[in-house]
Coordinates of C-alpha atoms in Angstrom, one line a residue:
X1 CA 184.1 306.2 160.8
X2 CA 182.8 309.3 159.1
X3 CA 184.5 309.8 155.8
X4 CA 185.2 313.6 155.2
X5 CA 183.0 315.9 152.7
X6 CA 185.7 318.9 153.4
X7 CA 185.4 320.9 149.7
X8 CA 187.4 318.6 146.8
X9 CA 190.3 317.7 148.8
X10 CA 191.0 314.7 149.2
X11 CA 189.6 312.3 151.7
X12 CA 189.9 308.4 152.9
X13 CA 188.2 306.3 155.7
X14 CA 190.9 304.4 157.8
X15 CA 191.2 303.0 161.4
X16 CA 191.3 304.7 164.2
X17 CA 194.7 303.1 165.0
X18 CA 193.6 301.8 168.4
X19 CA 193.1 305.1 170.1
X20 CA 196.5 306.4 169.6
X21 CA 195.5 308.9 166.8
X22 CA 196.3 309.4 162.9
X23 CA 199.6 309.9 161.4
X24 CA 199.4 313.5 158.9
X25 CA 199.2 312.3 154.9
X26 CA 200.0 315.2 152.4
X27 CA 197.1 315.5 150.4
X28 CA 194.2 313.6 152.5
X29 CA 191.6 314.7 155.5
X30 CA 191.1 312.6 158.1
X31 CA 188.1 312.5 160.3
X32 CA 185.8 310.4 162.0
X33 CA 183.1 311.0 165.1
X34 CA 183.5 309.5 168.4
X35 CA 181.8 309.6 172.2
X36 CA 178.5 309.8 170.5
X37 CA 179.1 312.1 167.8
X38 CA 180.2 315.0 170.1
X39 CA 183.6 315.1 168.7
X40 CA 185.8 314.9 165.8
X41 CA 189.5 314.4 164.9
X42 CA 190.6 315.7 161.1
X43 CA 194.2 316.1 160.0
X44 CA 194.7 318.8 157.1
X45 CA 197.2 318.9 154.5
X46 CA 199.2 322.0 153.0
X47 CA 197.2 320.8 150.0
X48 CA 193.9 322.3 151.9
X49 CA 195.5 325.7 152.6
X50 CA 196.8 324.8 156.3
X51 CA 198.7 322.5 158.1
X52 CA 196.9 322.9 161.4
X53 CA 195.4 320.0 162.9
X54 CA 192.8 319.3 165.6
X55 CA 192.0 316.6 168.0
X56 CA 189.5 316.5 171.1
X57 CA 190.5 314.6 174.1
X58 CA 188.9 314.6 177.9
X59 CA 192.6 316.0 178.7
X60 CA 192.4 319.0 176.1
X61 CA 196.4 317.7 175.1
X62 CA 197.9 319.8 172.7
X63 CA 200.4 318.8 170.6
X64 CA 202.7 319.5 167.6
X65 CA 202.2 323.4 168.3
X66 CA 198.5 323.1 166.7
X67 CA 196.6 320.6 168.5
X68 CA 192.9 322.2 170.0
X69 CA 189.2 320.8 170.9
X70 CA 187.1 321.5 168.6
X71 CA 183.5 320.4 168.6
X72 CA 182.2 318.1 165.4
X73 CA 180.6 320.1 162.5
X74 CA 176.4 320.6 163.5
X75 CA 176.7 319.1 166.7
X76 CA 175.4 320.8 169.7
X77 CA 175.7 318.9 172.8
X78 CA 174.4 320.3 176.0
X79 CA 174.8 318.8 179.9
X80 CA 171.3 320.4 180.8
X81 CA 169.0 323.3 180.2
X82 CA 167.2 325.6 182.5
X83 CA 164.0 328.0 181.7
X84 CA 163.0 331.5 182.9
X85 CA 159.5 333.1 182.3
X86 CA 161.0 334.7 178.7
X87 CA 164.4 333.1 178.4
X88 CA 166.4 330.0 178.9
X89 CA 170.2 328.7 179.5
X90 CA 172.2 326.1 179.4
X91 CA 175.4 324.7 179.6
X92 CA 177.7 322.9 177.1
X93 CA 179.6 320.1 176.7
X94 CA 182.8 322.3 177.1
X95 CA 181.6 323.6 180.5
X96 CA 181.0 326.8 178.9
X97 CA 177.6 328.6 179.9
X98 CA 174.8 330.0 177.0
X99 CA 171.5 331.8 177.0
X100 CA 168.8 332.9 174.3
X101 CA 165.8 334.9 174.7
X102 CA 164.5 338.4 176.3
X103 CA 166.5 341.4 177.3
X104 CA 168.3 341.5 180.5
X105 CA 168.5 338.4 181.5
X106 CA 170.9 336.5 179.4
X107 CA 173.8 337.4 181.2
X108 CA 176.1 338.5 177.8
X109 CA 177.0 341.5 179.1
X110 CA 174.8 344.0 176.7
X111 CA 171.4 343.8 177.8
X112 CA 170.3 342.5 174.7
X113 CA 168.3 339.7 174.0
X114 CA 169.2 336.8 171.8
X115 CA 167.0 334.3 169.2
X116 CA 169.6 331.8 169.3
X117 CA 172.3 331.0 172.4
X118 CA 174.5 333.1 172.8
X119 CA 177.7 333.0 175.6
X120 CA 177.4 334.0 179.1
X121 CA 180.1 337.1 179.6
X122 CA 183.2 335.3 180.8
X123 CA 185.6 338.4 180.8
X124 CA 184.5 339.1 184.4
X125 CA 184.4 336.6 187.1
X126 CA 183.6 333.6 185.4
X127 CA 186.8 333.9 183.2
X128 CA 188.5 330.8 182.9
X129 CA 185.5 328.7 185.3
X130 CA 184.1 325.7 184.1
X131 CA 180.1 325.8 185.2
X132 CA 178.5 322.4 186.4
X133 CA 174.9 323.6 187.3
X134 CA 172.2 326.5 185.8
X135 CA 169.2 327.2 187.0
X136 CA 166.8 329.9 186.0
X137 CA 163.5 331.4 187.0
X138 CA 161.4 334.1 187.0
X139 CA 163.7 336.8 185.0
X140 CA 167.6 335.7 186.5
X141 CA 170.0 333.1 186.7
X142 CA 172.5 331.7 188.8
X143 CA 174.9 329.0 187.6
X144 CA 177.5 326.7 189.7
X145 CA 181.3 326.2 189.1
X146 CA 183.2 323.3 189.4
X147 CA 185.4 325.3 192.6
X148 CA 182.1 325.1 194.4
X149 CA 180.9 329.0 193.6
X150 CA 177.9 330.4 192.3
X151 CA 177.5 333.8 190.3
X152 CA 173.9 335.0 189.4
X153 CA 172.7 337.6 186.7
X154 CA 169.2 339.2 185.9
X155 CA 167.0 340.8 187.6
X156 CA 167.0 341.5 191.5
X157 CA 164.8 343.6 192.7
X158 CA 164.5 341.9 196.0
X159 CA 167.7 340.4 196.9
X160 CA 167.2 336.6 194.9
X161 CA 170.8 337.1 193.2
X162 CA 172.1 337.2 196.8
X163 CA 174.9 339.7 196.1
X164 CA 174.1 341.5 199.4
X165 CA 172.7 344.5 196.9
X166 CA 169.4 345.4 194.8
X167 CA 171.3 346.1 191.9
X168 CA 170.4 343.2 188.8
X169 CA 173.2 343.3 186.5
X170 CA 173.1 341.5 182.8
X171 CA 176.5 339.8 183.7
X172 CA 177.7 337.0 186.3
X173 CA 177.7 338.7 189.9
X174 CA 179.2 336.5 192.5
X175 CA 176.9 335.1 195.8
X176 CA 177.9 337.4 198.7
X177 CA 180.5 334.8 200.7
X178 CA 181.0 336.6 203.8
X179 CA 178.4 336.5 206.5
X180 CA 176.9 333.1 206.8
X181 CA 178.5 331.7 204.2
X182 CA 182.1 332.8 205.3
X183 CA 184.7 329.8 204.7
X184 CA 182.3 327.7 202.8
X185 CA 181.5 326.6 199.1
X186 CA 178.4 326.1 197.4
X187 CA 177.7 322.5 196.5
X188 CA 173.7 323.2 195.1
X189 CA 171.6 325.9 194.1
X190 CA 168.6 326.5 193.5
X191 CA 166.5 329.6 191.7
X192 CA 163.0 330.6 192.7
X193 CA 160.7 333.1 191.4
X194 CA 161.5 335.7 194.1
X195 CA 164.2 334.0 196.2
X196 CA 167.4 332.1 195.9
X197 CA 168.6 329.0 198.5
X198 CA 172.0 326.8 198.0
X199 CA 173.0 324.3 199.5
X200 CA 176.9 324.8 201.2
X201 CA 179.7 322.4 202.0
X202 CA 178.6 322.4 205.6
X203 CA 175.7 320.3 204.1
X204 CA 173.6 323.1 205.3
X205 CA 171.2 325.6 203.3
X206 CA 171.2 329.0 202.9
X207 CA 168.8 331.8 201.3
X208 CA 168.4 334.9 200.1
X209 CA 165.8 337.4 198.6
X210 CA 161.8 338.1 199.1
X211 CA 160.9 336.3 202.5
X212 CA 157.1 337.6 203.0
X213 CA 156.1 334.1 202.7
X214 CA 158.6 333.0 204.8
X215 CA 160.5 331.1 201.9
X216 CA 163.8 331.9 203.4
X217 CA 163.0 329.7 206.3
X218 CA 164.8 331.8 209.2
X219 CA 162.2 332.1 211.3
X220 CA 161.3 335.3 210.4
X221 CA 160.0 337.3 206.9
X222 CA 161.9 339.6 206.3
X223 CA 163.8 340.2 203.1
X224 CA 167.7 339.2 202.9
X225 CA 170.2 340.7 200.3
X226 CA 172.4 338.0 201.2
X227 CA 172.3 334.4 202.1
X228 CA 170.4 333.3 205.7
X229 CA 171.3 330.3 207.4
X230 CA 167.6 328.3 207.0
X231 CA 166.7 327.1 210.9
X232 CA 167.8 324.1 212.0
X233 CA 166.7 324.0 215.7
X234 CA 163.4 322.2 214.9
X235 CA 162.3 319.4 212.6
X236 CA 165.9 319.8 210.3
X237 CA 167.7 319.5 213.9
X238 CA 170.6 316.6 213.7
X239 CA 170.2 316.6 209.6
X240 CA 171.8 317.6 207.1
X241 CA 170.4 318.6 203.6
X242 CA 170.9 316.4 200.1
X243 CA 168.6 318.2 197.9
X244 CA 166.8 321.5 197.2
X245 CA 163.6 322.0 195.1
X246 CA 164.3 323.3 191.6
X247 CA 161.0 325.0 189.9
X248 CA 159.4 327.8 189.7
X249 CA 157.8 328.2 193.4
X250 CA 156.4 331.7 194.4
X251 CA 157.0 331.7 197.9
X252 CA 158.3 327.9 199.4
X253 CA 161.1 326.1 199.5
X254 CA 161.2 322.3 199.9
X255 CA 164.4 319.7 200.4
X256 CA 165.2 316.6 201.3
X257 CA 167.3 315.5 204.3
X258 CA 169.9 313.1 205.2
X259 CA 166.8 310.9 206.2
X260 CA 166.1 311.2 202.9
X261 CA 162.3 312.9 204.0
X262 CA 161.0 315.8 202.9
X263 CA 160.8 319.4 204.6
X264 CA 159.3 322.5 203.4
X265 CA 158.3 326.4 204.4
X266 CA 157.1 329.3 203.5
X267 CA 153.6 329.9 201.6
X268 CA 151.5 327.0 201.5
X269 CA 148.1 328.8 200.5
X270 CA 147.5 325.4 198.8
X271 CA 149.2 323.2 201.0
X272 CA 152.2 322.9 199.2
X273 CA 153.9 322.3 202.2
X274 CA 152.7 319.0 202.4
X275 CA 152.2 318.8 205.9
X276 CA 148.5 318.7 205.9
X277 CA 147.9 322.0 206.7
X278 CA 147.4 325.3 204.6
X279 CA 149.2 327.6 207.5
X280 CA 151.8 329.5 206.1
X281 CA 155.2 328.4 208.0
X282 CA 158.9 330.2 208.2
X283 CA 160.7 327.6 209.6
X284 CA 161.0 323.9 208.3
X285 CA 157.9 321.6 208.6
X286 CA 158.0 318.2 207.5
X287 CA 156.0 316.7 204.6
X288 CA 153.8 314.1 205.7
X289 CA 155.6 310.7 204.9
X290 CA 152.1 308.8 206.0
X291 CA 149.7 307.5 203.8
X292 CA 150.8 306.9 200.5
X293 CA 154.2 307.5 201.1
X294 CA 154.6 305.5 204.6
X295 CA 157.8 302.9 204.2
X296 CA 159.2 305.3 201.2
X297 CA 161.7 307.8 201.1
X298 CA 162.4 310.6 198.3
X299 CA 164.9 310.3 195.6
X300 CA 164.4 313.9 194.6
X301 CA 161.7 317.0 194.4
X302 CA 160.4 320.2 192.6
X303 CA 158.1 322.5 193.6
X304 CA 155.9 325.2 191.4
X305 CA 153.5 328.3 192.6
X306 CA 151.5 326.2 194.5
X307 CA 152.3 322.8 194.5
X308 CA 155.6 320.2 195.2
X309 CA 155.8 317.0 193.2
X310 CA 158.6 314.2 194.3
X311 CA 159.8 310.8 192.7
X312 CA 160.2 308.5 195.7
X313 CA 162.0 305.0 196.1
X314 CA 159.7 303.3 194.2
X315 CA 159.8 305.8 190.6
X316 CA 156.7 306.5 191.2
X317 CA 155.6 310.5 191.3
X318 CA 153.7 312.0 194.3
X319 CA 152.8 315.8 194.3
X320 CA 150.8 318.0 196.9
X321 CA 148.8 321.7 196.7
X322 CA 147.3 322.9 193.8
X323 CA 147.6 321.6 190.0
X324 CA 149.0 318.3 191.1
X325 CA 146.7 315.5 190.1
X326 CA 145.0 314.7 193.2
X327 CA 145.5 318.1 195.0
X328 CA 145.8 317.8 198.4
X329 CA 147.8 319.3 201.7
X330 CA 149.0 315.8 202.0
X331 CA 151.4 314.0 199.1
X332 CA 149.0 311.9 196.7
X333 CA 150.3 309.5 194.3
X334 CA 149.9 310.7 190.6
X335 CA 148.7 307.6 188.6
X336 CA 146.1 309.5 186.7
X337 CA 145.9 308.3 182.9
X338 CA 148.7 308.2 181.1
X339 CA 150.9 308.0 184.0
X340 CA 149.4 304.4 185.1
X341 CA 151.9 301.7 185.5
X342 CA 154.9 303.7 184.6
X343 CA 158.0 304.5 186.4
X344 CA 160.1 308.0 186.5
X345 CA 163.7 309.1 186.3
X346 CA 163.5 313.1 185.8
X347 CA 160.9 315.5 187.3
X348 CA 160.4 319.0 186.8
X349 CA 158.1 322.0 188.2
X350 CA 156.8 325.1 186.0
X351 CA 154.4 327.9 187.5
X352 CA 151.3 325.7 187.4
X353 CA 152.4 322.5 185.5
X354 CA 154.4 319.6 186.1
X355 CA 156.5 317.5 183.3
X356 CA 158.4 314.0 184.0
X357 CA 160.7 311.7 182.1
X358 CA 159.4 308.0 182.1
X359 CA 161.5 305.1 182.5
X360 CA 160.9 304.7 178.4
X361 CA 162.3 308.6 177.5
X362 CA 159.3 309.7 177.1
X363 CA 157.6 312.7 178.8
X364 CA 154.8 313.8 180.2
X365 CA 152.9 316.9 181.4
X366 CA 149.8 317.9 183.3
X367 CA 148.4 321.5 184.9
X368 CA 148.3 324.6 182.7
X369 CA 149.0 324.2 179.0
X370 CA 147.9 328.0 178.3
X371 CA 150.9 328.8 176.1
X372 CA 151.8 325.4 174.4
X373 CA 154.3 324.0 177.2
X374 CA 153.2 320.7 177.6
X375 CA 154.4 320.0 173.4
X376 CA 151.3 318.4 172.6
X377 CA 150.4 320.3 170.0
X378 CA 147.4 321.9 171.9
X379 CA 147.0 324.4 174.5
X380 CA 144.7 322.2 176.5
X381 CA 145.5 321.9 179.6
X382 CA 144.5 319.2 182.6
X383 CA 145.7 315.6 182.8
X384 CA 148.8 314.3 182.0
X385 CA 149.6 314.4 178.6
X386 CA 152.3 313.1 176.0
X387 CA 154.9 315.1 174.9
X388 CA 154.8 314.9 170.9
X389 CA 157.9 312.3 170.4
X390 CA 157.6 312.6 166.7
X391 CA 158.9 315.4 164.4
X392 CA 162.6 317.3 165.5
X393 CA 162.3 314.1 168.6
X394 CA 161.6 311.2 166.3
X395 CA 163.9 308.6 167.4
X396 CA 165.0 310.0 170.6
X397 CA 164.3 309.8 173.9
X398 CA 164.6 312.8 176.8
X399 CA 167.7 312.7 179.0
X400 CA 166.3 315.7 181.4
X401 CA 163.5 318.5 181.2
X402 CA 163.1 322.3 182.5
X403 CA 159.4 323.8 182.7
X404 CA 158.5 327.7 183.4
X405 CA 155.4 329.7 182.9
X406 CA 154.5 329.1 179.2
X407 CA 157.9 327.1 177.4
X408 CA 159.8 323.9 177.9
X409 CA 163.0 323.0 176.9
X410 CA 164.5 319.6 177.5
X411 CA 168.1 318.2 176.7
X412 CA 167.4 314.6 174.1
X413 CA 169.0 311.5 173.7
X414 CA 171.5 313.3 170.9
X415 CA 172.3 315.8 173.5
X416 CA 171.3 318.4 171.7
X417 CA 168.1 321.0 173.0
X418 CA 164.5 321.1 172.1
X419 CA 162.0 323.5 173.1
X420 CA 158.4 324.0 173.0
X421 CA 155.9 326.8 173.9
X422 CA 155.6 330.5 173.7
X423 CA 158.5 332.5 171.6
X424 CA 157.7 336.3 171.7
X425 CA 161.2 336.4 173.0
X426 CA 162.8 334.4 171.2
X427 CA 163.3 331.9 174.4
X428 CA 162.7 328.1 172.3
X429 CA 166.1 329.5 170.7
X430 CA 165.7 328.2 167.2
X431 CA 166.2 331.8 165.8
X432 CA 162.7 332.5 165.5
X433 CA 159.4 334.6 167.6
X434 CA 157.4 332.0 166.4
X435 CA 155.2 330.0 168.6
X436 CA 155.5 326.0 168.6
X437 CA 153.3 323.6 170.2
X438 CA 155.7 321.0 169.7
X439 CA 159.5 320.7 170.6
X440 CA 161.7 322.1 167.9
X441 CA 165.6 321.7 167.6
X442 CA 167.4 324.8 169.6
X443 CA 170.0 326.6 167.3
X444 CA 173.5 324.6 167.2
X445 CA 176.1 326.8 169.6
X446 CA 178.0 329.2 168.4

C-alpha cells in the first residue's frame, strides 16, 4: 500500500477491502499500487478541487459517471519493444502503439521525428485497435492487432509494407487483403530489411517486397507489392508454419514448421540458410538438423544480414553464416565464453550481431559492437559479451530484447524500456542525441 504524496491534502493508508474497492471519504486520497506497480486506484475529495475518481481494472468498468484507467504516476510499462536502423517502437500496456527516433518512420502522422515516444496516429485505421505485435527494421514498421490485421508505416521503396503500392506513408497503411490473402487474417509478422512475410490463419506464409535474393520464397525473384503465397510444393509440403524469423536479414527468410524444423531461402552468401550450402535458393530448403542438432527440434529463430541463430529444445543457442560464433553453412552450437553452461529464453538478431536472454535475466551479445549495441560500455566487438546489468538495470533482469544496426533496446523486469547504442536520432528515447554505451531508462509514456 502506497500512501499518497498528492499536494497537502489529506492522505491515509487502508486496506484494500478484499478486492472490492474503497468507499469515497471527504477530505482524504486514497491510493495504492497493484499488478506490479502498473496501476493505481486514488479517490479525490471536493476538498482537492474534484470529485472525480479513477480505478484500473482488466475490464476498463466504469462507474459512478467518473470511473477511467489511468496508469500509476512514473510508471511506464511496455509488452515489448522493436528497433529500426534510426528508430524504435513499442507497445504499451494499454495496447496502444509508440515510437521515438528519426523522421519518417514513426508512424505519428507528421513526418517528424521524436526524442521521446510518442503515439502511433490512431485517427486512421488503427482507431479504436488494440495492437498485440511490432516489429521494425530497416526504416518501417508493421504492427499486429488483436482482430488478426496488420498495418505497416515508413518507408517502402520496394514493396516491404505490402500495401500493393510504392508509396511509404508516416501513418498505419493496411497489408493489401485481397489476392492471396483474400478471406484470411494475419496471425504473425515479421519485418525484414527489404521485405515483409506474415504468417495467415491458414497456417501458411506469405511475403512481400525486394525478392532479388529470392527472400520471398515463390520460386521466383521478382519483386511483389503485395503479399506471395511462399512455395509449398517441396520441402514445406504437408506442413504448416509456427514461426517466422524476426531480425534484421538482408535477403532470407527462415521459419519453423509444424515439425518443429527449420526452413529457409533466399540469399545465403554466407550460408545462412543452414543447409550446408552457400547457393542462393527461392524456394524453401531445410536447415540441416544433423550434427549438433540431430534428436533436437527448434523452440524459436532470428536471422540477421548474414547469419540465423535458433534456441532449440535443450535452451541452448545454435547460429549459422557469418558473425555467429562458429560460422558455418551448417548450425553450430554457440558455447563460446561467457555463453558456457548457460541456458536461453529470448533471442534476438541485429545486422551483424546477435543478443540473448539467459535463464538468469541476463544478456548477452557477440558480432559487431561498432556503435555501442552490445551495452558493454565499449565498442569492441567479437565474442559474447555481458550486457552492463548495473546502473538504470541494477536489480532487474531482461524480460525480452530487440537488436538493429548500431542500438538495442530491451523491455526489464519493471516493464519499463532501456536502450543502449547510437542516438543521433534520438532512437534510445531518453529525450536525448547522446550516445550511451550502456542501457539507459527510455522516457516514461506520454
Amino acid at each position: 500500500m502506497d500512501k499518497a504524496t498528492n499536494g497537502t491534502y489529506p492522505s491515509s493508508e487502508v486496506t484494500a477491502n478484499g478486492g472490492r474497492g474503497l468507499s469515497k471519504s471527504t477530505g482524504t486520497i486514497y491510493q495504492y499500487t497493484v499488478d506490479g506497480d502498473n496501476y493505481y486506484l486514488s479517490a479525490t475529495s471536493t476538498a482537492a478541487g474534484s470529485s472525480a475518481s479513477y480505478i484500473s481494472s482488466v475490464t476498463g468498468t466504469v462507474m459512478d459517471g467518473v470511473w477511467s484507467e489511468h496508469l500509476a504516476p512514473g510508471q511506464s510499462p511496455w509488452q515489448r519493444v522493436a528497433v529500426g536502423d534510426y528508430h524504435a517502437c513499442g507497445i504499451g500496456s494499454n495496447g496502444l502503439g509508440y515510437c521515438w527516433g528519426a523522421s519518417n518512420r514513426i508512424g505519428n502522422n507528421t513526418g517528424a521525428g521524436s526524442l521521446v515516444p510518442t503515439p502511433i496516429y490512431t485517427s486512421g485505421p488503427l482507431n479504436g485497435k488494440t495492437l498485440v505485435d511490432i516489429r521494425a527494421s530497416q526504416d518501417h514498421t508493421c504492427a499486429l492487432t488483436s482482430e488478426g490485421l496488420a498495418y505497416c508505416w515508413g518507408s517502402n521503396n520496394q514493396g516491404w509494407l505490402g500495401n500493393n503500392t510504392t508509396s511509404g506513408p508516416d501513418s498505419p497503411t493496411s497489408l493489401y487483403m485481397t489476392g492471396a490473402l483474400n478471406g484470411l487474417t494475419i496471425k504473425k509478422i515479421a519485418s525484414q530489411y527489404y521485405h515483409g512475410c506474415v504468417v495467415a490463419s491458414d497456417d501458411n506464409v506469405y511475403c512481400f517486397g525486394r525478392n532479388v535474393e529470392g527472400q520471398l520464397g515463390n520460386g521466383n525473384n521478382t519483386q511483389s507489392n503485395a503479399p506471395v503465397a511462399v512455395d509449398r510444393s517441396g520441402v514445406l509440403s504437408g506442413k504448416t508454419v509456427k514461426m517466422i524469423a524476426d531480425g534484421r536479414s538482408y535477403a532470407h527468410t527462415c521459419v519453423i514448421a509444424s515439425d518443429n524444423k527449420g526452413y529457409c531461402w533466399g540469399w545465403n552468401y554466407a550460408g545462412q540458410l543452414g543447409n550446408s550450402s552457400a547457393v542462393d535458393s527461392n524456394v524453401p530448403v531445410a536447415v540441416n538438423m544433423t550434427g549438433v542438432l540431430s534428436g533436437k527440434t527448434l523452440k524459436t529463430i532470428v536471422s540477421g544480414q548474414g547469419h540465423t541463430c535458433a534456441i532449440a529444445t535443450d535452451d541452448l543457442l545454435y547460429c549459422w553464416g557469418n558473425y555467429a560464433v562458429g560460422s558455418s553453412t551448417s548450425p553450430a552450437a554457440v558455447t563460446t565464453g561467457l555463453l558456457s553452461g548457460k541456458t536461453f529464453t529470448f533471442l534476438a538478431a541485429g545486422e551483424n550481431s546477435t543478443c540473448a536472454i539467459a535463464s538468469s535475466g541476463s544478456a548477452y551479445c557477440w558480432g559487431q559492437n561498432n556503435g555501442g549495441q552490445f551495452g558493454d560500455g565499449t565498442t569492441t566487438g567479437g565474442n559474447p559479451t555481458a550486457v552492463d546489468m548495473t546502473g538504470a538495470l541494477s536489480g532487474k533482469t531482461l524480460r525480452s530484447i530487440a537488436t538493429c544496426s548500431t542500438h538495442t533496446c530491451a523491455v526489464a523486469s519493471d516493464n519499463k524500456a532501456y536502450c543502449w547504442g547510437q542516438n543521433n536520432a534520438g532512437q534510445l528515447g531518453d529525450n536525448s542525441t547522446s550516445v550511451s554505451l550502456v542501457p539507459v531508462a527510455t522516457t516514461t509514456l506520454p
